[in-house]
Amino acid sequence: MIGKTLLMGLAALAGLLSPAMASARALDTYLEGDPTGAAPAPVSGGLLLMGGGDHNLDAMRWFIAKAGHGHIVILRASQHGDASTEFVNEIGGVLSAETFVTHSRSASRDPHLLEALRKADGIYIAGGDQARYVRRWRGTPIAAALDAHVRAGKPLAGTSAGLAMLGEYLYGAMDGQSLTSAQGLADPYGKGTTMETDFLHLALLKGVITDSHFTQRGRLGRLFAFIAKAQANRPAAAPPLIGLGIDEGVALAVEADGTARVYSSAPDRGVSVVEGAGIGRTAAPGPLVAERVQVTTAGLHSVVHLPSGTVQDPVVVQNYSAGGGTIRPLP
């Protein structure tokens, strides 16, 4: 009942504030469960990479088990605290779940937030607008706390926009738009392909770019564009990047040693691994040109190895060419 009591108190307080004062709040918090006490089971490291849409419950239970069934912190930059309720009352198996909604960059210095991140057994980055995450969290104590959390051998999860934040390179959507495959292939080096880096520094996702809602929104072409732009700015000696496109209702559960399995709510959904070696490094005006780009699809019986991107028992391996603003499967 702690969460309900807190929400009632916040609602009463909000009624006393003027609209200007309410909008000036840097942080909202929502708590469900009991935040005291130690995790009842061992905590171990791992990453849960989620493609958005409905949560796969088996994947969520994997994450909760990694967190020792203890305390979960949910981070977001918009919306509200429904995820806290979902973790405690719908998925279950946790002592508490606390959501922090940051409304400004100053929230990253909030003592309660930073202490909760330090003590968290698992951290979950929710969906929303990744541009807000870049502007409000990059180079702040929040980003440092996320890196420290993973280094300490604790699990980190991200879905949709939260997934986009986890790779070494990320699509920030900094212009307020959502790049389509057609736009990206027509001009992969243009201003709309807003690639960012130096956000998190996760060893298992070094050299990796992630994308969500992948097959459902036809995002293979735009992942080609993301790789092309990010790769063009890398040192010549750096290895090629890989892209991970994760379908809706799918999660890639990555163990601390980099081995990963696919959880999927439907047998025809999975994870696409795009090899940057075929995309090249040299930026040229106009549409993307690539002769042969390998895309490997991982399914329920596959094993993905990160950060290399190799796949055991893939569902399919398909090569594509790019040119004239489109991509085409090769025989």
Tab-separated table of C-alpha atoms in Angstrom, residues 27-328:
chain	number	residue	atom	x	y	z
A	27	LEU	CA	11.243	14.777	-10.930
A	28	ASP	CA	8.215	12.620	-10.223
A	29	THR	CA	8.434	9.344	-8.315
A	30	TYR	CA	6.062	6.383	-8.048
A	31	LEU	CA	6.688	3.551	-5.612
A	32	GLU	CA	5.070	0.131	-5.275
A	33	GLY	CA	6.101	-2.448	-2.692
A	34	ASP	CA	8.515	-2.276	0.230
A	35	PRO	CA	11.874	-0.645	-0.610
A	36	THR	CA	13.573	-1.945	2.544
A	37	GLY	CA	15.347	-5.226	2.981
A	38	ALA	CA	17.855	-7.187	0.916
A	39	ALA	CA	17.140	-9.111	-2.274
A	40	PRO	CA	16.043	-12.626	-1.302
A	41	ALA	CA	18.187	-14.286	-3.999
A	42	PRO	CA	21.620	-13.660	-5.562
A	43	VAL	CA	21.946	-10.792	-8.045
A	44	SER	CA	23.843	-11.407	-11.280
A	45	GLY	CA	24.738	-9.399	-14.359
A	46	GLY	CA	22.981	-9.367	-17.697
A	47	LEU	CA	21.268	-7.190	-20.274
A	48	LEU	CA	17.664	-7.481	-21.435
A	49	LEU	CA	17.251	-5.905	-24.884
A	50	MET	CA	13.542	-5.479	-25.629
A	51	GLY	CA	11.992	-4.526	-28.961
A	52	GLY	CA	8.920	-2.736	-27.628
A	53	GLY	CA	5.245	-3.641	-27.700
A	54	ASP	CA	3.842	-6.052	-25.154
A	55	HIS	CA	6.370	-7.431	-22.714
A	56	ASN	CA	7.363	-11.056	-23.050
A	57	LEU	CA	6.655	-12.317	-19.543
A	58	ASP	CA	9.263	-15.073	-19.622
A	59	ALA	CA	11.921	-12.491	-20.502
A	60	MET	CA	10.738	-10.207	-17.720
A	61	ARG	CA	10.938	-13.082	-15.258
A	62	TRP	CA	14.509	-13.748	-16.449
A	63	PHE	CA	15.352	-10.119	-15.660
A	64	ILE	CA	13.657	-10.266	-12.254
A	65	ALA	CA	15.566	-13.448	-11.387
A	66	LYS	CA	18.814	-11.722	-12.405
A	67	ALA	CA	17.848	-8.934	-9.985
A	68	GLY	CA	17.498	-11.483	-7.182
A	69	HIS	CA	13.761	-10.744	-6.908
A	70	GLY	CA	14.768	-7.555	-5.135
A	71	HIS	CA	14.337	-3.865	-5.907
A	72	ILE	CA	13.753	-2.525	-9.431
A	73	VAL	CA	14.263	1.096	-10.494
A	74	ILE	CA	12.464	2.269	-13.641
A	75	LEU	CA	13.757	5.331	-15.486
A	76	ARG	CA	11.783	7.442	-17.916
A	77	ALA	CA	11.517	11.052	-19.116
A	78	SER	CA	7.774	11.213	-19.784
A	79	GLN	CA	4.491	9.582	-18.844
A	80	HIS	CA	3.921	8.105	-15.381
A	81	GLY	CA	4.476	5.185	-13.030
A	82	ASP	CA	2.443	2.315	-14.474
A	83	ALA	CA	5.582	0.194	-14.823
A	84	SER	CA	5.963	0.093	-11.036
A	85	THR	CA	2.503	-1.391	-10.720
A	86	GLU	CA	3.206	-3.865	-13.508
A	87	PHE	CA	6.402	-5.131	-11.902
A	88	VAL	CA	4.883	-5.593	-8.445
A	89	ASN	CA	1.247	-6.497	-9.066
A	90	GLU	CA	1.182	-8.070	-12.539
A	91	ILE	CA	4.545	-9.742	-13.184
A	92	GLY	CA	5.333	-10.194	-9.508
A	93	GLY	CA	8.335	-11.630	-7.758
A	94	VAL	CA	9.985	-8.353	-6.687
A	95	LEU	CA	10.178	-6.604	-3.338
A	96	SER	CA	9.617	-3.147	-4.818
A	97	ALA	CA	9.597	-1.129	-8.011
A	98	GLU	CA	10.125	2.628	-8.100
A	99	THR	CA	9.673	4.777	-11.205
A	100	PHE	CA	11.513	8.069	-11.631
A	101	VAL	CA	10.252	10.439	-14.325
A	102	THR	CA	12.810	13.156	-15.060
A	103	HIS	CA	11.480	16.426	-16.447
A	104	SER	CA	14.781	18.278	-16.677
A	105	ARG	CA	18.518	17.723	-16.693
A	106	SER	CA	18.716	18.986	-13.115
A	107	ALA	CA	16.849	15.867	-11.949
A	108	SER	CA	19.998	13.846	-12.607
A	109	ARG	CA	21.476	15.286	-9.425
A	110	ASP	CA	18.521	14.411	-7.190
A	111	PRO	CA	19.911	12.619	-4.086
A	112	HIS	CA	16.962	10.250	-3.720
A	113	LEU	CA	17.167	9.187	-7.361
A	114	LEU	CA	20.921	8.616	-7.229
A	115	GLU	CA	20.675	6.645	-3.990
A	116	ALA	CA	17.902	4.485	-5.475
A	117	LEU	CA	20.048	3.806	-8.550
A	118	ARG	CA	23.006	2.892	-6.341
A	119	LYS	CA	20.954	0.425	-4.309
A	120	ALA	CA	18.882	-0.984	-7.193
A	121	ASP	CA	19.122	-4.709	-7.846
A	122	GLY	CA	17.870	-4.174	-11.400
A	123	ILE	CA	17.353	-1.070	-13.557
A	124	TYR	CA	14.808	-0.843	-16.378
A	125	ILE	CA	14.819	1.993	-18.941
A	126	ALA	CA	11.292	2.440	-20.270
A	127	GLY	CA	10.146	3.515	-23.719
A	128	GLY	CA	9.362	7.075	-24.706
A	129	ASP	CA	11.437	9.708	-26.489
A	130	GLN	CA	15.135	8.897	-26.683
A	131	ALA	CA	16.010	12.510	-27.514
A	132	ARG	CA	14.888	13.418	-24.002
A	133	TYR	CA	17.117	10.718	-22.597
A	134	VAL	CA	20.119	12.043	-24.531
A	135	ARG	CA	19.485	15.654	-23.505
A	136	ARG	CA	18.632	14.947	-19.873
A	137	TRP	CA	20.950	12.047	-19.005
A	138	ARG	CA	24.086	12.000	-21.165
A	139	GLY	CA	27.137	13.128	-19.228
A	140	THR	CA	25.170	13.272	-15.960
A	141	PRO	CA	25.243	11.262	-12.719
A	142	ILE	CA	22.377	9.141	-14.110
A	143	ALA	CA	24.520	7.879	-16.991
A	144	ALA	CA	27.451	7.312	-14.635
A	145	ALA	CA	25.175	5.360	-12.283
A	146	LEU	CA	23.971	3.120	-15.132
A	147	ASP	CA	27.538	2.307	-16.138
A	148	ALA	CA	28.433	1.617	-12.491
A	149	HIS	CA	25.369	-0.611	-12.067
A	150	VAL	CA	26.436	-2.858	-14.952
A	151	ARG	CA	30.072	-2.918	-13.831
A	152	ALA	CA	28.878	-4.089	-10.417
A	153	GLY	CA	27.340	-7.185	-12.002
A	154	LYS	CA	23.706	-6.122	-11.845
A	155	PRO	CA	21.132	-6.463	-14.657
A	156	LEU	CA	20.007	-3.625	-16.934
A	157	ALA	CA	16.968	-3.707	-19.248
A	158	GLY	CA	15.719	-1.333	-21.926
A	159	THR	CA	12.678	-1.370	-24.186
A	160	SER	CA	11.903	0.670	-27.313
A	161	ALA	CA	13.533	4.088	-26.708
A	162	GLY	CA	15.170	2.553	-23.648
A	163	LEU	CA	16.729	-0.086	-25.907
A	164	ALA	CA	17.994	2.611	-28.278
A	165	MET	CA	20.117	4.080	-25.468
A	166	LEU	CA	22.164	0.985	-24.711
A	167	GLY	CA	24.548	0.578	-27.652
A	168	GLU	CA	27.889	2.303	-28.144
A	169	TYR	CA	26.228	4.283	-30.950
A	170	LEU	CA	22.574	5.248	-30.866
A	171	TYR	CA	19.913	6.935	-32.938
A	172	GLY	CA	18.892	9.951	-30.877
A	173	ALA	CA	15.952	11.240	-32.965
A	174	MET	CA	17.279	14.658	-31.994
A	175	ASP	CA	15.258	16.492	-34.654
A	176	GLY	CA	11.973	15.316	-33.147
A	177	GLN	CA	11.272	12.971	-36.060
A	178	SER	CA	11.420	9.201	-36.450
A	179	LEU	CA	13.578	8.353	-39.447
A	180	THR	CA	12.028	5.916	-41.933
A	181	SER	CA	13.945	3.357	-43.950
A	182	ALA	CA	13.191	5.256	-47.160
A	183	GLN	CA	14.566	8.497	-45.708
A	184	GLY	CA	17.659	6.815	-44.302
A	185	LEU	CA	18.521	4.950	-47.486
A	186	ALA	CA	18.002	8.091	-49.594
A	187	ASP	CA	20.441	10.123	-47.495
A	188	PRO	CA	22.157	8.099	-44.760
A	189	TYR	CA	24.622	10.897	-43.990
A	190	GLY	CA	22.021	13.668	-43.774
A	191	LYS	CA	20.929	15.693	-40.778
A	192	GLY	CA	17.953	13.435	-40.094
A	193	THR	CA	20.192	10.483	-39.242
A	194	THR	CA	21.048	11.853	-35.827
A	195	MET	CA	23.605	9.381	-34.533
A	196	GLU	CA	24.943	9.896	-31.010
A	197	THR	CA	27.577	8.224	-28.860
A	198	ASP	CA	29.321	8.522	-25.472
A	199	PHE	CA	26.121	7.814	-23.550
A	200	LEU	CA	26.656	4.413	-21.923
A	201	HIS	CA	29.823	2.337	-22.064
A	202	LEU	CA	28.719	-1.295	-21.901
A	203	ALA	CA	31.373	-3.817	-22.886
A	204	LEU	CA	28.838	-6.297	-24.282
A	205	LEU	CA	27.417	-3.640	-26.632
A	206	LYS	CA	30.669	-2.077	-27.789
A	207	GLY	CA	30.468	-1.562	-31.542
A	208	VAL	CA	26.696	-2.190	-31.493
A	209	ILE	CA	23.696	-0.092	-32.616
A	210	THR	CA	20.224	-1.227	-31.535
A	211	ASP	CA	16.784	-0.621	-33.026
A	212	SER	CA	13.288	-1.651	-31.910
A	213	HIS	CA	9.828	-2.373	-33.400
A	214	PHE	CA	11.987	-3.744	-36.155
A	215	THR	CA	10.098	-5.904	-38.649
A	216	GLN	CA	6.738	-4.400	-37.735
A	217	ARG	CA	7.861	-0.902	-38.799
A	218	GLY	CA	10.095	-1.949	-41.682
A	219	ARG	CA	13.294	-0.636	-40.118
A	220	LEU	CA	15.966	-2.752	-41.821
A	221	GLY	CA	16.851	0.044	-44.265
A	222	ARG	CA	17.171	2.637	-41.552
A	223	LEU	CA	19.466	0.365	-39.522
A	224	PHE	CA	21.676	0.193	-42.634
A	225	ALA	CA	21.672	4.012	-42.598
A	226	PHE	CA	22.487	4.187	-38.876
A	227	ILE	CA	25.477	1.895	-39.370
A	228	ALA	CA	26.641	3.823	-42.437
A	229	LYS	CA	26.659	7.206	-40.709
A	230	ALA	CA	28.172	5.991	-37.437
A	231	GLN	CA	30.795	3.939	-39.259
A	232	ALA	CA	31.892	6.830	-41.471
A	233	ASN	CA	33.053	8.705	-38.367
A	234	ARG	CA	35.028	5.831	-36.818
A	235	PRO	CA	38.822	5.446	-37.034
A	236	ALA	CA	39.998	3.350	-39.970
A	237	ALA	CA	41.426	0.702	-37.652
A	238	ALA	CA	38.154	0.243	-35.721
A	239	PRO	CA	36.249	-2.971	-36.495
A	240	PRO	CA	32.946	-2.724	-38.398
A	241	LEU	CA	29.822	-2.039	-36.389
A	242	ILE	CA	26.910	-4.428	-36.076
A	243	GLY	CA	23.228	-3.600	-35.815
A	244	LEU	CA	20.685	-5.413	-33.652
A	245	GLY	CA	17.096	-5.039	-34.816
A	246	ILE	CA	14.648	-6.464	-32.282
A	247	ASP	CA	11.022	-7.155	-33.135
A	248	GLU	CA	8.018	-6.173	-31.038
A	249	GLY	CA	7.248	-8.669	-28.299
A	250	VAL	CA	10.811	-9.988	-28.534
A	251	ALA	CA	13.651	-9.707	-26.034
A	252	LEU	CA	17.295	-10.705	-26.281
A	253	ALA	CA	18.493	-11.874	-22.856
A	254	VAL	CA	22.259	-11.426	-22.653
A	255	GLU	CA	24.242	-13.267	-20.009
A	256	ALA	CA	27.321	-11.728	-18.408
A	257	ASP	CA	29.561	-13.767	-20.729
A	258	GLY	CA	27.875	-12.350	-23.835
A	259	THR	CA	25.816	-15.393	-24.795
A	260	ALA	CA	22.225	-14.445	-25.491
A	261	ARG	CA	18.939	-16.192	-26.208
A	262	VAL	CA	15.774	-14.948	-27.822
A	263	TYR	CA	12.445	-14.710	-26.028
A	264	SER	CA	9.585	-14.194	-28.455
A	265	SER	CA	5.829	-13.874	-28.085
A	266	ALA	CA	5.343	-15.199	-31.653
A	267	PRO	CA	7.340	-17.839	-33.570
A	268	ASP	CA	7.821	-15.611	-36.630
A	269	ARG	CA	9.502	-12.784	-34.681
A	270	GLY	CA	13.124	-12.524	-33.678
A	271	VAL	CA	16.352	-10.539	-33.744
A	272	SER	CA	18.119	-9.344	-36.917
A	273	VAL	CA	21.902	-8.977	-36.834
A	274	VAL	CA	23.254	-6.634	-39.540
A	275	GLU	CA	26.946	-6.854	-40.440
A	276	GLY	CA	28.481	-3.433	-40.934
A	277	ALA	CA	31.400	-4.864	-42.914
A	278	GLY	CA	29.343	-4.773	-46.101
A	279	ILE	CA	28.190	-1.182	-45.634
A	280	GLY	CA	31.583	0.489	-45.678
A	281	ARG	CA	32.978	3.614	-44.053
A	282	THR	CA	33.170	6.341	-46.657
A	283	ALA	CA	30.409	8.921	-46.659
A	284	ALA	CA	29.242	9.892	-50.145
A	285	PRO	CA	26.416	12.242	-51.141
A	286	GLY	CA	23.144	10.657	-52.170
A	287	PRO	CA	21.620	7.238	-51.555
A	288	LEU	CA	23.429	4.477	-49.728
A	289	VAL	CA	25.363	2.130	-51.995
A	290	ALA	CA	26.364	-1.299	-50.681
A	291	GLU	CA	26.950	-4.410	-52.755
A	292	ARG	CA	26.476	-7.119	-50.142
A	293	VAL	CA	25.263	-6.740	-46.546
A	294	GLN	CA	24.683	-9.867	-44.489
A	295	VAL	CA	21.641	-9.996	-42.210
A	296	THR	CA	21.275	-12.975	-39.875
A	297	THR	CA	17.989	-13.651	-38.104
A	298	ALA	CA	18.083	-15.264	-34.661
A	299	GLY	CA	15.034	-17.099	-33.356
A	300	LEU	CA	13.922	-19.098	-30.349
A	301	HIS	CA	16.539	-21.817	-30.795
A	302	SER	CA	19.426	-19.525	-31.719
A	303	VAL	CA	22.297	-18.321	-29.575
A	304	VAL	CA	23.677	-14.822	-30.207
A	305	HIS	CA	27.179	-13.921	-29.058
A	306	LEU	CA	27.879	-10.302	-28.145
A	307	PRO	CA	29.596	-8.052	-28.893
A	308	SER	CA	30.730	-10.028	-31.966
A	309	GLY	CA	27.188	-10.561	-33.273
A	310	THR	CA	27.810	-14.161	-34.358
A	311	VAL	CA	24.724	-16.372	-34.334
A	312	GLN	CA	24.513	-20.093	-33.701
A	313	ASP	CA	21.567	-21.949	-35.295
A	314	PRO	CA	20.151	-18.913	-37.137
A	315	VAL	CA	16.671	-18.980	-38.617
A	316	VAL	CA	17.923	-17.490	-41.890
A	317	VAL	CA	20.976	-15.741	-43.333
A	318	GLN	CA	20.136	-13.273	-46.099
A	319	ASN	CA	22.339	-10.900	-48.087
A	320	TYR	CA	21.100	-7.543	-49.381
A	321	SER	CA	22.328	-4.894	-51.768
A	322	ALA	CA	21.550	-1.191	-51.391
A	323	GLY	CA	21.277	1.454	-54.079
A	324	GLY	CA	18.879	3.989	-55.532
A	325	GLY	CA	17.238	4.514	-52.154
A	326	THR	CA	16.160	0.891	-51.697
A	327	ILE	CA	17.503	-2.441	-50.475
A	328	ARG	CA	17.056	-5.718	-52.342
